[in-house]
Coordinates of C-alpha atoms in Angstrom, one line a residue:
Chain A
M1 CA -16.5 20.8 -6.6
A2 CA -18.9 21.8 -9.4
D3 CA -16.2 21.8 -12.1
D4 CA -15.0 18.4 -11.1
T5 CA -17.4 16.6 -13.4
L6 CA -16.6 18.9 -16.2
A7 CA -12.8 18.2 -15.7
A8 CA -13.2 14.7 -16.7
P9 CA -12.7 14.3 -20.5
A10 CA -15.0 12.1 -22.3
P11 CA -13.0 8.9 -23.3
A12 CA -14.7 6.5 -25.7
P13 CA -17.4 4.8 -23.5
A14 CA -16.5 1.2 -23.1
P15 CA -18.5 -1.0 -25.5
A16 CA -21.1 -3.3 -23.8
S17 CA -19.1 -6.4 -24.3
A18 CA -15.9 -4.9 -22.8
R19 CA -17.9 -3.9 -19.7
S20 CA -19.4 -7.3 -18.9
R21 CA -16.1 -9.0 -19.7
G22 CA -14.2 -6.7 -17.3
L23 CA -16.8 -7.4 -14.6
E24 CA -16.5 -11.1 -15.4
V25 CA -12.7 -11.1 -14.8
A26 CA -13.1 -9.2 -11.6
R27 CA -15.9 -11.5 -10.4
K28 CA -13.8 -14.6 -11.2
N29 CA -11.0 -13.1 -9.1
D30 CA -13.4 -12.4 -6.3
R31 CA -15.3 -15.7 -6.3
S32 CA -12.4 -17.8 -4.7
A33 CA -11.5 -15.2 -2.3
R34 CA -15.2 -14.9 -1.2
L35 CA -15.4 -18.6 -0.7
F36 CA -12.1 -18.4 1.4
I37 CA -13.4 -15.7 3.6
L38 CA -16.7 -17.4 4.0
G39 CA -14.8 -20.6 4.9
L40 CA -12.7 -18.7 7.5
A41 CA -15.8 -17.3 9.0
I42 CA -17.5 -20.7 9.3
L43 CA -14.3 -22.1 10.7
M44 CA -14.2 -19.4 13.3
V45 CA -17.8 -20.1 14.4
V46 CA -17.0 -23.9 14.7
L47 CA -13.9 -23.2 16.7
V48 CA -15.8 -20.9 19.1
C49 CA -18.4 -23.6 19.6
V50 CA -15.7 -26.2 20.2
S51 CA -13.8 -23.9 22.5
L52 CA -16.8 -23.2 24.8
M53 CA -16.9 -26.8 25.6
L54 CA -13.2 -27.3 26.1
G55 CA -11.7 -26.8 29.6
R56 CA -10.7 -28.4 32.7
Y57 CA -14.0 -27.9 34.3
P58 CA -16.4 -29.9 32.3
I59 CA -19.4 -28.0 30.9
E60 CA -21.8 -30.0 28.8
P61 CA -21.9 -28.6 25.2
V62 CA -25.7 -28.3 25.5
D63 CA -25.4 -26.4 28.7
A64 CA -22.8 -24.0 27.2
F65 CA -25.3 -22.9 24.5
K66 CA -28.2 -22.9 26.9
M67 CA -26.3 -20.5 29.2
L68 CA -25.7 -18.2 26.3
I69 CA -29.3 -18.3 25.1
N70 CA -30.4 -17.9 28.7
K71 CA -29.0 -14.4 28.8
I72 CA -31.4 -13.4 26.1
I73 CA -34.3 -15.8 26.5
P74 CA -34.8 -17.3 30.0
L75 CA -34.5 -21.1 29.9
E76 CA -35.0 -23.8 32.4
Q77 CA -31.8 -24.1 34.4
T78 CA -30.1 -27.5 33.9
W79 CA -26.7 -26.4 34.9
G80 CA -25.0 -25.6 38.2
A81 CA -24.4 -22.1 39.6
Q82 CA -20.6 -22.9 39.7
A83 CA -20.6 -23.8 36.1
E84 CA -22.4 -20.5 35.1
V85 CA -19.9 -18.4 37.1
L86 CA -16.9 -20.1 35.6
F87 CA -18.5 -20.0 32.1
F88 CA -19.2 -16.3 32.1
N89 CA -16.3 -15.0 34.2
V90 CA -13.5 -17.0 32.8
R91 CA -14.1 -19.1 29.7
F92 CA -16.4 -16.9 27.7
P93 CA -14.5 -13.6 28.0
R94 CA -11.3 -15.4 27.4
I95 CA -12.5 -16.9 24.1
L96 CA -13.9 -13.6 23.1
M97 CA -10.6 -11.8 23.9
A98 CA -8.6 -14.4 22.0
L99 CA -10.8 -13.8 18.9
M100 CA -10.4 -10.0 19.2
V101 CA -6.7 -9.9 19.8
G102 CA -6.0 -12.4 17.1
A103 CA -8.1 -10.4 14.6
C104 CA -6.4 -7.1 15.7
L105 CA -2.8 -8.3 15.6
A106 CA -3.3 -9.9 12.2
A107 CA -5.0 -6.8 10.8
A108 CA -2.4 -4.5 12.1
G109 CA 0.3 -6.7 10.7
A110 CA -1.4 -6.6 7.3
A111 CA -1.8 -2.9 7.5
F112 CA 1.8 -2.2 8.3
Q113 CA 3.1 -4.7 5.7
G114 CA 1.1 -2.6 3.2
T115 CA 1.7 1.0 4.2
F116 CA 5.5 0.4 4.6
Q117 CA 5.7 -1.7 1.5
N118 CA 7.6 -4.3 3.6
P119 CA 6.5 -7.9 3.7
L120 CA 8.3 -8.3 7.0
A121 CA 6.6 -5.6 8.9
S122 CA 4.7 -6.7 12.0
P123 CA 2.4 -4.8 14.3
D124 CA 5.3 -3.9 16.6
I125 CA 7.5 -2.6 13.8
L126 CA 7.2 1.0 15.2
G127 CA 7.8 0.0 18.7
A128 CA 4.2 -0.3 19.9
S129 CA 5.0 -3.6 21.8
Q130 CA 8.2 -2.5 23.4
G131 CA 6.6 0.8 24.4
A132 CA 3.8 -1.1 26.1
A133 CA 6.2 -3.4 27.7
L134 CA 8.2 -0.5 29.3
G135 CA 5.0 1.0 30.5
A136 CA 3.8 -2.2 32.0
A137 CA 7.2 -2.9 33.6
I138 CA 7.2 0.5 35.2
A139 CA 3.7 0.1 36.5
I140 CA 4.6 -3.3 37.9
L141 CA 7.6 -1.8 39.6
A142 CA 5.4 0.9 41.2
G143 CA 3.2 -1.9 42.5
A144 CA 0.2 -0.9 40.4
S145 CA -3.0 -2.9 40.0
A146 CA -3.7 -5.0 36.9
H147 CA -5.9 -2.2 35.4
V148 CA -3.3 0.5 35.9
I149 CA -0.7 -1.8 34.4
S150 CA -2.9 -2.2 31.3
A151 CA -3.6 1.5 31.1
T152 CA 0.1 2.4 31.5
A153 CA 1.0 -0.1 28.8
F154 CA -1.6 1.4 26.4
V155 CA -0.5 5.0 27.1
F156 CA 3.2 4.1 26.6
S157 CA 2.4 2.2 23.5
M158 CA 0.5 5.0 21.8
S159 CA 3.2 7.6 23.0
T160 CA 5.9 5.5 21.4
I161 CA 4.3 5.9 18.0
V162 CA 3.9 9.6 18.5
L163 CA 7.5 9.8 19.4
V164 CA 8.5 7.8 16.3
F165 CA 6.4 10.0 14.1
L166 CA 8.0 13.1 15.6
I167 CA 11.6 11.8 15.1
S168 CA 10.8 10.7 11.5
S169 CA 9.2 14.0 10.5
R170 CA 12.4 15.8 11.5
A171 CA 14.7 13.3 9.8
K172 CA 15.8 13.6 6.2
G173 CA 15.5 10.8 3.5
N174 CA 13.1 8.3 2.4
R175 CA 10.0 8.8 4.6
I176 CA 9.2 5.2 5.0
M177 CA 12.8 4.1 5.6
V178 CA 13.3 6.8 8.2
T179 CA 9.9 5.9 10.0
V180 CA 10.9 2.2 10.3
L181 CA 14.3 3.0 11.3
A182 CA 13.1 5.4 14.0
G183 CA 10.7 2.6 15.1
V184 CA 13.5 0.1 15.3
M185 CA 15.6 2.5 17.3
V186 CA 13.0 3.6 19.7
S187 CA 12.0 0.0 20.2
S188 CA 15.5 -1.1 21.1
L189 CA 15.9 1.8 23.4
F190 CA 12.7 0.8 25.2
S191 CA 13.6 -2.8 25.4
S192 CA 16.8 -1.8 27.2
G193 CA 14.6 0.2 29.5
V194 CA 12.6 -3.0 30.2
S195 CA 15.8 -4.9 30.8
F196 CA 16.7 -2.2 33.4
T197 CA 13.4 -2.5 35.2
K198 CA 14.0 -6.2 35.4
L199 CA 17.4 -5.6 36.9
V200 CA 16.1 -3.3 39.7
A201 CA 12.8 -5.3 40.2
D202 CA 12.3 -7.4 43.3
P203 CA 13.3 -10.9 42.2
T204 CA 10.6 -12.6 44.4
D205 CA 7.5 -11.1 43.0
Q206 CA 8.0 -8.1 40.7
L207 CA 10.6 -9.8 38.4
P208 CA 8.3 -12.9 37.7
A209 CA 5.4 -10.6 37.2
I210 CA 7.3 -8.5 34.5
T211 CA 8.6 -11.7 32.9
Y212 CA 5.2 -13.3 32.8
W213 CA 3.6 -10.1 31.4
L214 CA 6.2 -10.1 28.6
M215 CA 5.4 -13.6 27.6
G216 CA 1.8 -12.7 27.0
S217 CA -1.3 -14.4 28.4
L218 CA -5.1 -14.4 28.2
T219 CA -5.4 -16.1 31.7
S220 CA -6.8 -13.2 33.7
V221 CA -9.2 -11.8 31.0
R222 CA -12.6 -10.9 32.5
L223 CA -15.7 -9.8 30.9
H224 CA -15.2 -6.1 31.7
D225 CA -11.7 -6.2 30.1
V226 CA -13.5 -7.3 26.9
A227 CA -15.9 -4.5 27.3
I228 CA -13.2 -1.9 27.7
A229 CA -11.0 -3.2 24.8
A230 CA -13.9 -3.6 22.5
L231 CA -14.3 0.1 21.7
P232 CA -10.8 1.0 20.5
M233 CA -10.4 -2.4 18.7
A234 CA -13.6 -1.9 16.9
L235 CA -12.7 1.7 16.0
G236 CA -9.3 0.6 14.7
C237 CA -10.5 -2.4 12.8
A238 CA -13.4 -0.4 11.2
T239 CA -10.9 2.2 10.1
L240 CA -8.6 -0.4 8.5
L241 CA -11.5 -2.0 6.8
L242 CA -12.7 1.3 5.3
M243 CA -9.2 2.1 4.2
R244 CA -8.3 -1.3 2.8
W245 CA -8.6 -0.6 -0.9
R246 CA -6.3 2.5 -0.5
I247 CA -3.7 0.5 1.2
N248 CA -3.2 -1.3 -2.2
V249 CA -2.5 2.0 -3.8
L250 CA 0.0 2.9 -1.1
T251 CA 2.1 -0.2 -2.0
M252 CA 2.9 1.5 -5.3
G253 CA 4.9 4.2 -3.5
D254 CA 4.0 7.7 -2.3
D255 CA 4.7 9.7 -5.5
E256 CA 2.8 7.2 -7.7
A257 CA -0.1 7.2 -5.4
A258 CA -0.3 10.9 -5.3
T259 CA -0.3 11.1 -9.1
M260 CA -3.3 8.7 -8.9
G261 CA -5.2 10.9 -6.6
V262 CA -4.4 9.2 -3.3
N263 CA -3.0 11.3 -0.6
A264 CA -0.4 8.8 0.5
R265 CA 0.9 10.5 3.6
L266 CA -2.6 11.1 4.9
I267 CA -3.7 7.5 4.4
R268 CA -0.4 6.3 6.0
V269 CA -0.9 8.3 9.1
I270 CA -4.5 7.2 9.4
V271 CA -3.7 3.5 8.8
T272 CA -0.7 3.7 11.1
L273 CA -2.7 5.3 13.9
A274 CA -5.6 2.8 13.5
A275 CA -3.2 -0.2 13.4
T276 CA -1.3 1.1 16.4
L277 CA -4.5 1.6 18.4
I278 CA -5.5 -2.0 18.0
T279 CA -2.0 -3.2 18.7
A280 CA -1.7 -1.1 21.8
T281 CA -5.0 -2.3 23.1
S282 CA -4.1 -5.9 22.4
V283 CA -0.7 -5.7 24.0
A284 CA -2.1 -3.8 27.0
V285 CA -4.7 -6.5 27.7
T286 CA -2.8 -9.6 26.9
G287 CA 1.0 -8.7 27.1
M288 CA 3.4 -9.4 24.2
I289 CA 2.0 -11.9 21.6
G290 CA 4.4 -12.0 18.7
W291 CA 4.4 -13.5 15.2
V292 CA 0.6 -13.5 14.6
G293 CA 0.7 -10.2 12.9
L294 CA 3.6 -11.3 10.6
V295 CA 2.5 -14.8 9.8
I296 CA -1.2 -14.6 9.3
P297 CA -1.3 -12.0 6.6
H298 CA 1.3 -14.0 4.7
L299 CA -0.8 -17.1 4.8
C300 CA -3.8 -15.2 3.6
R301 CA -1.8 -13.7 0.8
M302 CA -0.8 -17.0 -0.4
A303 CA -4.4 -18.2 -0.4
I304 CA -6.2 -15.2 -2.0
G305 CA -3.5 -12.7 -3.2
C306 CA -2.5 -9.3 -2.2
D307 CA -5.7 -7.2 -2.8
Y308 CA -6.4 -5.6 0.6
R309 CA -10.2 -5.5 -0.1
K310 CA -10.1 -9.3 0.6
L311 CA -6.8 -9.6 2.5
M312 CA -7.8 -7.5 5.4
P313 CA -11.1 -9.3 6.3
A314 CA -9.4 -12.6 5.7
S315 CA -6.5 -11.8 7.9
M316 CA -8.8 -10.7 10.7
L317 CA -10.8 -13.9 10.6
M318 CA -7.8 -16.2 10.3
G319 CA -5.9 -14.3 13.1
A320 CA -8.9 -14.7 15.3
S321 CA -9.2 -18.4 14.7
F322 CA -5.5 -18.9 15.0
L323 CA -5.1 -17.2 18.3
L324 CA -8.2 -19.0 19.6
V325 CA -6.7 -22.3 18.7
V326 CA -3.2 -21.4 20.3
D327 CA -5.0 -20.1 23.4
N328 CA -6.8 -23.4 23.6
V329 CA -3.5 -25.3 23.5
S330 CA -2.1 -22.9 26.0
R331 CA -4.8 -23.5 28.5
L332 CA -5.3 -27.2 28.0
A333 CA -2.0 -28.8 26.8
T334 CA -0.3 -29.1 30.2
T335 CA -1.4 -28.9 33.8
S336 CA 0.1 -25.4 34.2
E337 CA -0.6 -22.9 31.5
I338 CA 2.0 -22.2 28.8
P339 CA 2.1 -18.5 28.0
I340 CA 0.6 -17.9 24.7
G341 CA 3.4 -15.6 23.4
I342 CA 5.8 -18.5 23.7
L343 CA 3.5 -20.8 21.7
T344 CA 2.8 -18.3 18.9
A345 CA 6.7 -18.0 18.7
F346 CA 7.1 -21.7 18.6
I347 CA 4.7 -21.9 15.6
G348 CA 5.7 -18.5 14.1
A349 CA 9.4 -18.9 13.9
P350 CA 9.5 -22.2 12.1
F351 CA 6.9 -21.0 9.6
F352 CA 9.0 -17.9 8.9
L353 CA 12.0 -20.1 8.2
Y354 CA 9.9 -22.1 5.8
L355 CA 8.8 -18.9 4.1
I356 CA 12.4 -18.0 3.6
M357 CA 13.5 -21.4 2.3
R358 CA 10.5 -21.6 -0.1
N359 CA 12.8 -19.8 -2.6
K360 CA 9.9 -17.7 -3.8
K361 CA 8.9 -14.1 -3.4
L362 CA 7.3 -13.6 -0.1
Chain B
M1 CA -3.5 24.5 -23.6
S2 CA -2.6 21.2 -22.0
I3 CA 0.5 22.4 -20.1
D4 CA 1.5 26.0 -19.7
V5 CA 4.7 26.6 -17.7
Q6 CA 5.8 30.1 -17.0
N7 CA 9.1 31.1 -15.4
L8 CA 9.5 27.8 -13.6
S9 CA 12.5 27.6 -11.1
F10 CA 13.0 24.9 -8.6
A11 CA 15.7 24.1 -6.0
Y12 CA 16.3 21.2 -3.7
G13 CA 17.3 23.2 -0.6
K14 CA 20.2 25.4 -1.8
H15 CA 20.8 23.1 -4.9
Q16 CA 19.2 24.9 -7.8
V17 CA 17.9 22.5 -10.4
L18 CA 15.6 24.4 -12.8
Y19 CA 16.2 27.9 -14.0
D20 CA 13.3 30.1 -15.3
I21 CA 11.8 27.6 -17.7
S22 CA 8.8 28.6 -19.8
F23 CA 6.9 26.6 -22.5
Q24 CA 3.4 25.7 -23.6
I25 CA 2.1 22.3 -24.8
P26 CA -1.1 22.4 -26.9
D27 CA -3.8 19.7 -26.6
G28 CA -3.2 16.5 -28.4
C29 CA 0.6 17.1 -28.7
L30 CA 3.2 14.5 -28.2
V31 CA 6.3 16.0 -26.7
N32 CA 9.7 14.4 -26.3
V33 CA 12.0 15.7 -23.7
L34 CA 15.7 15.2 -24.4
G35 CA 18.6 15.8 -22.2
P36 CA 21.5 13.9 -20.6
N37 CA 21.0 12.4 -17.1
G38 CA 20.8 14.7 -14.2
V39 CA 19.8 18.0 -16.0
G40 CA 16.5 18.2 -14.4
K41 CA 14.1 16.2 -16.6
S42 CA 12.6 14.2 -13.8
T43 CA 12.5 17.3 -11.5
L44 CA 10.6 19.2 -14.2
F45 CA 8.1 16.3 -14.4
K46 CA 7.7 16.1 -10.7
C47 CA 6.9 19.8 -10.7
I48 CA 4.3 19.5 -13.4
L49 CA 2.8 16.5 -11.5
G50 CA 2.5 18.6 -8.3
L51 CA 5.0 16.4 -6.4
N52 CA 7.5 19.2 -6.0
A53 CA 5.4 21.9 -4.2
G54 CA 8.0 24.5 -3.6
Y55 CA 8.6 25.7 -7.1
K56 CA 8.7 29.4 -8.2
G57 CA 6.7 30.4 -11.2
R58 CA 3.4 29.3 -12.6
I59 CA 2.3 25.8 -13.8
Q60 CA -1.1 25.5 -15.4
V61 CA -2.5 22.1 -16.5
N62 CA -5.6 22.2 -18.7
G63 CA -6.0 25.9 -17.8
K64 CA -6.0 25.3 -14.1
D65 CA -3.3 26.5 -11.8
L66 CA -1.5 23.5 -10.1
K67 CA -1.3 25.2 -6.8
G68 CA -5.1 25.5 -6.6
L69 CA -5.8 21.9 -7.1
S70 CA -6.1 19.1 -4.5
I71 CA -4.4 15.9 -5.0
K72 CA -7.6 14.3 -6.3
Q73 CA -8.4 17.2 -8.6
R74 CA -4.8 17.1 -9.9
A75 CA -5.2 13.4 -10.7
R76 CA -8.2 14.2 -12.9
E77 CA -6.2 16.6 -15.0
I78 CA -2.7 14.8 -15.3
A79 CA -1.6 11.2 -15.0
Y80 CA 1.9 9.7 -14.6
I81 CA 3.4 6.7 -16.2
P82 CA 6.5 5.6 -14.3
Q83 CA 9.1 3.1 -15.6
S84 CA 7.9 -0.4 -15.3
H85 CA 9.0 -1.5 -11.8
A86 CA 8.5 -4.6 -9.6
P87 CA 6.0 -3.8 -6.8
V88 CA 6.5 -5.5 -3.5
Y89 CA 3.3 -7.5 -3.8
D90 CA 1.7 -9.5 -6.6
Y91 CA -1.4 -7.8 -7.8
N92 CA -3.6 -8.7 -10.6
V93 CA -3.3 -6.6 -13.7
L94 CA -6.9 -5.5 -13.4
D95 CA -6.3 -4.4 -9.8
V96 CA -3.3 -2.6 -10.8
V97 CA -5.2 -0.6 -13.4
M98 CA -8.0 0.0 -11.1
M99 CA -5.7 1.8 -8.6
S100 CA -5.8 4.9 -10.6
T101 CA -9.7 5.1 -10.8
G102 CA -10.3 6.3 -7.3
N103 CA -9.9 10.1 -8.0
D104 CA -13.7 10.5 -7.9
L105 CA -14.2 8.5 -4.7
H106 CA -14.4 9.9 -1.2
L107 CA -11.8 8.8 1.4
F108 CA -13.6 5.6 2.6
A109 CA -15.1 4.5 -0.8
E110 CA -14.0 1.6 -2.9
P111 CA -14.1 1.2 -6.6
K112 CA -17.5 0.0 -7.9
A113 CA -18.5 -1.8 -11.1
E114 CA -18.1 1.3 -13.2
H115 CA -14.5 1.6 -12.1
V116 CA -13.9 -2.1 -13.0
E117 CA -15.4 -1.2 -16.5
R118 CA -13.2 1.8 -16.9
A119 CA -10.1 -0.2 -16.0
Y120 CA -10.9 -3.0 -18.4
A121 CA -11.8 -0.6 -21.1
A122 CA -8.5 1.1 -20.7
L123 CA -6.7 -2.3 -21.0
E124 CA -8.7 -2.9 -24.2
R125 CA -7.7 0.5 -25.6
V126 CA -4.1 -0.4 -25.2
G127 CA -4.6 -3.9 -26.5
V128 CA -3.7 -5.9 -23.5
A129 CA -7.2 -6.9 -22.2
H130 CA -6.1 -10.5 -22.4
L131 CA -3.7 -9.9 -19.5
A132 CA -6.5 -8.7 -17.2
D133 CA -6.5 -11.7 -14.8
R134 CA -2.8 -12.3 -15.0
T135 CA -0.4 -11.4 -12.1
Y136 CA 1.3 -8.1 -12.8
T137 CA 4.7 -9.2 -11.6
H138 CA 4.6 -12.3 -13.9
I139 CA 4.1 -10.5 -17.3
S140 CA 7.0 -9.2 -19.4
G141 CA 8.5 -5.7 -19.0
G142 CA 6.9 -4.5 -22.1
E143 CA 3.5 -5.8 -21.1
Q144 CA 3.9 -4.1 -17.7
Q145 CA 4.7 -0.9 -19.4
L146 CA 1.5 -1.2 -21.5
V147 CA -0.5 -2.0 -18.3
L148 CA 0.9 1.2 -16.7
V149 CA -0.2 3.1 -19.8
A150 CA -3.7 1.6 -19.4
R151 CA -3.6 2.6 -15.7
A152 CA -2.9 6.2 -16.8
L153 CA -5.8 6.1 -19.3
A154 CA -8.2 4.6 -16.7
Q155 CA -7.5 7.8 -14.6
N156 CA -9.4 9.8 -17.3
A157 CA -6.8 12.6 -17.3
R158 CA -6.2 14.5 -20.6
T159 CA -2.5 15.0 -19.9
I160 CA 0.0 12.2 -19.4
I161 CA 3.6 12.4 -18.3
M162 CA 5.9 9.5 -18.9
D163 CA 9.4 9.2 -17.4
E164 CA 11.7 7.2 -19.8
P165 CA 9.0 4.7 -20.6
T166 CA 11.2 2.4 -22.7
S167 CA 14.6 2.6 -21.1
A168 CA 14.3 -0.9 -19.7
L169 CA 12.6 -2.6 -22.7
D170 CA 14.0 -4.5 -25.6
Y171 CA 13.7 -3.2 -29.2
G172 CA 10.2 -4.8 -30.0
N173 CA 8.6 -3.7 -26.8
T174 CA 10.0 -0.2 -27.2
V175 CA 8.4 0.1 -30.6
R176 CA 5.1 -1.3 -29.4
V177 CA 4.9 1.0 -26.4
L178 CA 5.9 4.1 -28.4
S179 CA 3.4 3.3 -31.2
C180 CA 0.7 3.0 -28.6
V181 CA 1.7 6.4 -27.1
R182 CA 1.8 7.9 -30.6
Q183 CA -1.7 6.6 -31.3
L184 CA -3.1 8.0 -28.0
A185 CA -1.8 11.4 -28.8
R186 CA -3.6 11.2 -32.2
E187 CA -6.7 10.4 -30.3
G188 CA -6.5 13.7 -28.4
L189 CA -4.4 13.1 -25.2
S190 CA -1.3 15.4 -24.5
I191 CA 1.7 13.2 -23.6
V192 CA 5.0 14.3 -22.4
Q193 CA 7.8 11.7 -22.4
S194 CA 11.5 11.8 -21.7
T195 CA 13.9 9.7 -23.6
H196 CA 17.6 9.1 -24.2
Q197 CA 17.2 8.3 -27.9
P198 CA 17.2 11.3 -30.3
D199 CA 16.0 8.8 -33.0
Q200 CA 12.9 8.2 -30.9
A201 CA 12.1 11.9 -30.8
F202 CA 12.2 12.1 -34.6
L203 CA 9.8 9.1 -34.9
Y204 CA 7.6 9.6 -31.9
S205 CA 7.1 13.3 -31.2
D206 CA 5.4 16.4 -32.5
R207 CA 7.7 18.6 -30.7
T208 CA 11.0 18.2 -29.0
L209 CA 12.0 20.0 -25.7
V210 CA 15.6 20.1 -24.8
I211 CA 16.8 20.6 -21.2
S212 CA 20.4 21.2 -20.4
A213 CA 21.8 22.2 -17.0
G214 CA 18.4 23.0 -15.7
R215 CA 17.6 25.5 -18.6
L216 CA 15.3 25.2 -21.6
L217 CA 17.6 25.0 -24.6
A218 CA 15.2 24.4 -27.5
Y219 CA 11.5 23.7 -28.0
D220 CA 10.3 23.1 -31.5
E221 CA 9.7 20.5 -34.2
P222 CA 12.1 17.6 -33.8
K223 CA 13.7 18.4 -37.2
A224 CA 14.5 21.9 -36.2
V225 CA 15.8 20.9 -32.7
I226 CA 17.8 17.7 -33.3
T227 CA 20.8 18.7 -35.3
K228 CA 24.3 17.7 -35.4
E229 CA 25.3 20.6 -33.2
M230 CA 22.6 20.0 -30.6
V231 CA 23.3 16.3 -30.2
S232 CA 27.1 17.0 -29.9
H233 CA 26.4 19.7 -27.4
L234 CA 24.0 17.6 -25.3
Y235 CA 25.7 14.2 -25.2
G236 CA 29.4 15.1 -26.3
V237 CA 29.1 12.7 -29.2
D238 CA 29.7 13.7 -32.9
V239 CA 26.7 12.4 -35.0
E240 CA 25.6 12.7 -38.6
V241 CA 21.9 13.3 -39.0
N242 CA 20.6 11.5 -42.0
S243 CA 17.2 11.7 -43.7
L244 CA 15.3 8.6 -45.0
Y245 CA 12.2 8.2 -47.2
D246 CA 12.2 11.7 -48.6
D247 CA 12.9 13.2 -45.2
R248 CA 9.9 11.8 -43.6
I249 CA 12.3 10.2 -41.1
R250 CA 15.6 11.2 -39.8
V251 CA 18.1 9.1 -37.9
C252 CA 21.4 10.0 -35.9
V253 CA 24.4 7.9 -36.6
P254 CA 27.7 8.4 -34.6
T255 CA 30.4 9.7 -37.0
S256 CA 33.1 7.7 -35.3
E257 CA 31.5 4.5 -36.7
I258 CA 31.1 5.8 -40.4
D259 CA 34.6 5.8 -41.7

């Protein structure tokens, strides 16, 4: 690599005035985006605080925070033992998981929309969700425990992507088109598989279990679920954050990216694997939650533009807040829980129609 | 030597596109590539840019064999200016230009202040710095093409390939873009561009390279290459080549319109 520095020719160095002006333009672009991201972060914290207090079992706001602090610094106990059990076993993990899943789905959606140069791509464009659904359905048929169901869903989800990559690497034609087509096909194949499992499932217990799983829910999330999911989610999100500037370059197309020194294929594989990892983990834990990955990145794009250096963190924060709010509605709106997957679709589909009718570029 | 191509042949599968092409382009030279559609101009460019890996023969860029360079190293030697096109997403002009500045960054790094400066300086050099904070998809086709020129400059490569840079532009923008390119070649960059207009080759090239049916037909000064016979052979149109201003400039006029 020693000759690398020699290879660069010496263009006229930018005059001092040009330097500062360029930075000024860049900074001006950054400022509003930074404010937006900061606002999203504050909003998220506020929402978490509010959500900790919300619930059918009343926990005093002060007690909620005392319980959290008590884990680090022992405080005088002013709350009941039942409240503490409920708080740490049910409410707290559920809120954490809503944040994590929302951030992951939005980040994965943003990543796929960039790498496949397609504004309509969503986290399940390559069949990650349908793969997970088939895995989960088979596990439910086999009478597996909740953990085995999640693990099977995860393995199936990741395998689906590997399968899609294998198919597309053997197909001829536009790489991106072929990959998306393979994803759509495998997805619909697996969705037929899910239908078949429903057909043969025991209608008294297995069928409702499959149906309920497909609708997505955060009801049964416990603290150890959060702990298990945290690692792959953190790994995937960190990768996407590290790659986010390069996703910009990918949107110009593979050949152009290559002439600018960016190995488009390598980046696409890395980004796709990272996005799939967090999608698969999310789906395995919570079932199918649609629309977050499609809608949230678009909202962020409208607010701060397409630069993934800002879009990726903004999408994560907004996705987290969005899913937390929807999950609050899901657990509080009616006496029996509304599956969160239904709610996100209720919000997502009309919003999508609005996007189409806005008569502007997406 | 900016580009040195020796015995280059290339085939897409069984479909042979380029046959045994050899030529050399010195530093600071502006070369115009002429030839009807589908004769292999774009394929030749892709080979030189390293996008068609399976070629036969040898290609050297700035004295380095293409096959020995990584994608990043290649990007430091040679840049590409595509036809202005509409990307899917609305990026700022400055962000578009900055995309080419990453060839000295490792896999996880992001552009820093120096890259911003490099991008802005490139915009100034092309004369479109006032567009820096505009949205790329909202500026005119000619401005977009100049921004893409700036993007290639920001890459800090000494050799630039342009594929029909003006085919979608109106007359004024065509002249502006080509003058800009002419000036950059005078400043020491080697630029290879393809065109459909023989007149453009007269005005905006030091040498003209003609490709026909995948073979190199001619490579010399424009006045020596672009003759009645050559144009008629290439495009199947009879023309009269006239000289203006004491033969400083020549133009082609279709003879069918003269009588």
